[in-house]
Coordinates of C-alpha atoms in Angstrom, one line a residue:
R113 CA -160.2 -100.6 17.2
Y114 CA -157.7 -99.6 19.7
I115 CA -156.4 -95.9 19.5
S116 CA -153.6 -94.7 21.6
T117 CA -154.0 -91.9 24.0
F118 CA -150.6 -90.4 22.8
R119 CA -151.7 -90.1 19.2
P120 CA -152.7 -86.4 19.3
A121 CA -149.2 -85.5 20.9
V122 CA -147.2 -87.4 18.5
K123 CA -149.1 -85.9 15.5
H124 CA -148.6 -82.5 16.9
D125 CA -144.9 -82.9 17.3
A126 CA -144.5 -84.4 13.8
E127 CA -146.3 -81.4 12.3
K128 CA -144.3 -79.0 14.4
N129 CA -141.0 -80.1 13.2
K130 CA -141.8 -81.2 9.7
A131 CA -140.7 -77.8 8.1
Q132 CA -137.1 -78.3 9.1
W133 CA -136.6 -81.3 6.6
K134 CA -138.3 -79.9 3.6
T135 CA -135.1 -79.2 1.7
M136 CA -131.7 -80.9 1.6
G137 CA -128.7 -78.4 2.1
P138 CA -129.1 -74.6 2.0
A139 CA -132.5 -73.3 0.8
K140 CA -130.8 -70.8 -1.5
V141 CA -128.1 -72.1 -4.1
A142 CA -126.1 -69.9 -6.4
V143 CA -127.1 -70.8 -10.0
P144 CA -124.0 -71.1 -12.3
S145 CA -123.6 -68.7 -15.0
P146 CA -124.4 -69.8 -18.5
K147 CA -121.1 -68.2 -19.8
K148 CA -119.1 -70.6 -17.7
F149 CA -119.8 -73.7 -19.5
L150 CA -117.5 -76.9 -19.6
Q151 CA -115.0 -76.7 -22.3
K152 CA -113.1 -79.4 -24.0
H153 CA -109.8 -80.4 -22.3
S154 CA -110.5 -77.9 -19.4
K155 CA -110.0 -80.5 -16.7
E156 CA -106.7 -82.0 -17.9
P157 CA -103.7 -81.2 -15.8
K158 CA -101.5 -78.4 -17.3
L159 CA -97.7 -78.6 -17.1
P160 CA -95.9 -75.5 -15.9
A161 CA -94.4 -73.2 -18.4
R162 CA -91.0 -74.2 -19.6
K163 CA -88.2 -71.9 -18.4
K164 CA -85.7 -70.6 -20.9
E165 CA -82.2 -71.9 -20.1
Q166 CA -79.6 -69.2 -20.0
D167 CA -76.6 -71.6 -20.4
S168 CA -78.1 -73.6 -23.3
K169 CA -75.4 -72.3 -25.6
K170 CA -72.7 -73.7 -23.5
L171 CA -71.7 -77.3 -24.3
P172 CA -70.4 -79.6 -21.5
A173 CA -66.8 -80.4 -21.2
L174 CA -66.0 -83.6 -23.1
S175 CA -63.5 -86.2 -21.9
V176 CA -62.9 -87.3 -25.4
P177 CA -61.5 -85.5 -28.3
R178 CA -63.9 -84.0 -30.8
R179 CA -64.3 -85.0 -34.2
T180 CA -62.9 -81.8 -35.5
D181 CA -59.7 -82.0 -33.3
H182 CA -56.5 -83.0 -35.0
P183 CA -53.7 -85.0 -33.3
V184 CA -50.5 -83.4 -32.3
M185 CA -48.0 -84.3 -34.9
G186 CA -44.1 -84.0 -35.1
I187 CA -43.3 -85.0 -31.5
Q188 CA -40.3 -87.1 -31.2
S189 CA -38.4 -88.7 -28.2
K190 CA -34.7 -89.0 -27.8
K191 CA -35.0 -91.9 -25.4
N192 CA -33.3 -95.1 -26.5
F193 CA -35.7 -97.8 -25.5
I194 CA -33.6 -100.7 -26.6
N195 CA -30.6 -99.7 -24.3
T196 CA -33.0 -98.8 -21.4
N197 CA -34.8 -102.3 -21.7
A198 CA -31.4 -104.0 -21.9
V199 CA -30.0 -102.3 -18.8
A200 CA -33.2 -103.0 -16.9
A201 CA -33.0 -106.7 -17.8
I202 CA -29.3 -106.9 -16.8
T203 CA -29.6 -105.0 -13.5
G204 CA -33.0 -106.4 -12.5
L205 CA -33.4 -109.1 -9.9
P206 CA -34.6 -112.4 -11.2
K207 CA -38.1 -113.3 -10.5
K208 CA -38.4 -116.0 -7.8
P209 CA -40.7 -118.9 -8.8
Q210 CA -43.7 -119.5 -6.5
P211 CA -43.4 -122.8 -4.5
I212 CA -46.1 -125.3 -5.8
Y213 CA -47.3 -128.7 -5.0
V214 CA -49.1 -131.4 -7.1
D215 CA -51.5 -134.0 -5.9
R216 CA -50.1 -136.8 -7.9
R217 CA -47.2 -137.4 -10.4
Q218 CA -49.1 -135.9 -13.5
G219 CA -51.6 -134.0 -11.4
D220 CA -52.5 -130.3 -11.5
K221 CA -50.3 -127.7 -9.8
Y222 CA -51.4 -125.7 -6.8
L223 CA -49.7 -122.8 -4.8
L224 CA -48.0 -124.1 -1.7
E225 CA -48.5 -121.0 0.3
T226 CA -52.3 -121.2 0.3
S227 CA -52.5 -124.9 0.7
G228 CA -52.1 -125.0 4.5
L229 CA -48.9 -127.2 4.3
V230 CA -46.6 -124.4 5.3
P231 CA -46.1 -124.2 9.1
K232 CA -46.9 -120.4 9.3
Y233 CA -48.6 -120.7 12.6
I234 CA -45.5 -121.7 14.6
K235 CA -43.7 -118.6 13.2
K236 CA -46.0 -116.2 14.9
K237 CA -44.6 -113.9 17.7
D238 CA -47.2 -115.1 20.2
Y239 CA -46.9 -118.8 19.4
G240 CA -46.7 -120.8 22.6
V241 CA -47.7 -117.8 24.8
T242 CA -50.5 -118.3 27.1
P243 CA -53.5 -116.2 25.9
K244 CA -54.4 -113.2 28.0
Y245 CA -58.0 -114.4 28.6
I246 CA -56.7 -117.8 30.1
T247 CA -54.2 -115.8 32.4
R248 CA -57.1 -113.5 33.5
R249 CA -59.4 -116.4 34.1
N250 CA -56.6 -118.2 36.2
E251 CA -56.1 -115.2 38.3
E252 CA -59.9 -114.9 39.0
V253 CA -60.0 -118.6 40.0
K254 CA -57.1 -118.2 42.4
R255 CA -58.7 -115.0 43.8
A256 CA -62.0 -116.7 44.3
Q257 CA -60.3 -119.7 45.9
K258 CA -58.5 -117.4 48.2
E259 CA -61.8 -115.5 49.1
Y260 CA -63.4 -119.0 49.8
E261 CA -60.7 -120.1 52.1
D262 CA -60.6 -116.7 54.0
S263 CA -64.5 -117.0 54.4
I264 CA -64.0 -120.5 55.7
L265 CA -61.4 -119.4 58.2
E266 CA -63.6 -116.6 59.3
H267 CA -66.5 -118.9 59.7
L268 CA -64.4 -121.3 61.7
K269 CA -63.2 -118.4 64.0
K270 CA -66.7 -117.3 64.6
R271 CA -67.8 -120.8 65.6
A272 CA -64.5 -121.1 67.7
M273 CA -63.4 -124.2 66.1
K274 CA -60.2 -125.7 67.4
R275 CA -57.6 -127.4 65.1
L276 CA -56.2 -130.7 66.2
S277 CA -52.4 -130.8 66.3
D278 CA -50.4 -133.6 64.7
E279 CA -49.8 -135.4 68.1
E280 CA -53.6 -135.3 69.0
R281 CA -54.4 -136.5 65.5
R282 CA -51.8 -139.4 65.8
S283 CA -53.0 -140.3 69.3
L284 CA -56.7 -140.3 68.1
L285 CA -55.9 -142.4 65.2
Q286 CA -54.0 -145.0 67.4
G287 CA -57.0 -145.0 69.8
L288 CA -59.4 -145.7 67.0
K289 CA -57.2 -148.6 65.6
K290 CA -56.8 -150.0 69.2
N291 CA -60.7 -149.9 69.6
W292 CA -61.0 -151.7 66.2
E293 CA -58.7 -154.5 67.2
E294 CA -60.6 -155.1 70.5
V295 CA -63.8 -155.2 68.6
Y296 CA -62.3 -157.5 66.0
R297 CA -61.1 -159.7 68.8
D298 CA -64.5 -160.1 70.3
F299 CA -65.8 -160.8 66.8
Q300 CA -63.3 -163.6 66.4
C301 CA -64.3 -165.1 69.8
L302 CA -67.9 -165.7 68.5
S303 CA -69.0 -169.3 68.1
V304 CA -69.0 -170.8 64.7
E305 CA -72.7 -171.5 64.7
I306 CA -75.0 -168.7 65.6
D307 CA -78.2 -170.4 66.3
T308 CA -79.8 -167.9 68.8
I309 CA -81.3 -164.5 68.5
P310 CA -79.0 -162.8 71.1
K311 CA -75.9 -164.3 69.4
K312 CA -77.1 -162.9 66.1
L313 CA -77.8 -159.5 67.5
Y314 CA -74.5 -159.5 69.2
K315 CA -72.8 -160.3 65.9
E316 CA -74.6 -157.4 64.1
K317 CA -73.6 -155.0 66.8
L318 CA -70.0 -156.0 66.5
E319 CA -70.1 -155.6 62.7
L320 CA -71.7 -152.1 62.9
Q321 CA -69.0 -151.0 65.5
M322 CA -66.2 -152.3 63.2
K323 CA -67.7 -150.6 60.1
Q324 CA -68.1 -147.2 62.0
L325 CA -64.4 -147.4 63.4
E326 CA -63.2 -148.2 59.8
H327 CA -65.0 -145.2 58.5
D328 CA -63.6 -142.8 61.2
I329 CA -60.1 -144.2 60.7
E330 CA -60.4 -143.7 56.9
V331 CA -61.6 -139.9 57.4
I332 CA -58.8 -139.1 59.8
E333 CA -56.2 -140.7 57.5
K334 CA -57.5 -138.8 54.5
H335 CA -57.7 -135.3 56.1
K336 CA -54.5 -133.9 57.6
V337 CA -56.3 -130.8 59.0
I338 CA -59.1 -131.4 61.3
Y339 CA -61.2 -128.9 63.2
I340 CA -63.4 -129.7 66.2
A341 CA -66.0 -127.5 67.9
N342 CA -65.3 -126.4 71.3
E343 CA -67.9 -127.5 73.8

């Protein structure tokens, strides 16, 4: 049978430390006295002693008369209530009836003021006045537009852009129209039957030139202010 070589060492260590676990807790425990035995209701919670109230004899102030109180008798008033009521009825203003409306001839009555039929809104002091937020927003839009135009002008100045005068714009427009008329004259001089490739290419070239000239003329006529870059 196999026997480990470490058996004597393990056995020695086990016997050496065995005395430390012989008891659980402290070795010496105080023994309770036989006179301190558990009594009945000893572990129940006890309420604190009730304090004696000093003002227990004073009763709280009552808002209602006591049963033993007697009403005050013999008080009379010299006021003539009949005459007073008559004078108040004569001198008082008559009560105005509230305006009402009905939904049909024999229908129920409803107050006219809360029905929404009275034009109260147009009687307001600020009726028809532009709201402040709209005025403020319009001012912001104008300020933003002005800043954008200033930035465009500054950008054009940096790029040294030149603005065309009215005479130059008019002469440029007349020149473009003259060129279009010349190209259109050449286009009308084409033969009716285009049966060769050179004729077809020439026709497409004239159509392209006319289209480009029409586009340039439309742009110049649409924009009155034109800037060109200086070379």
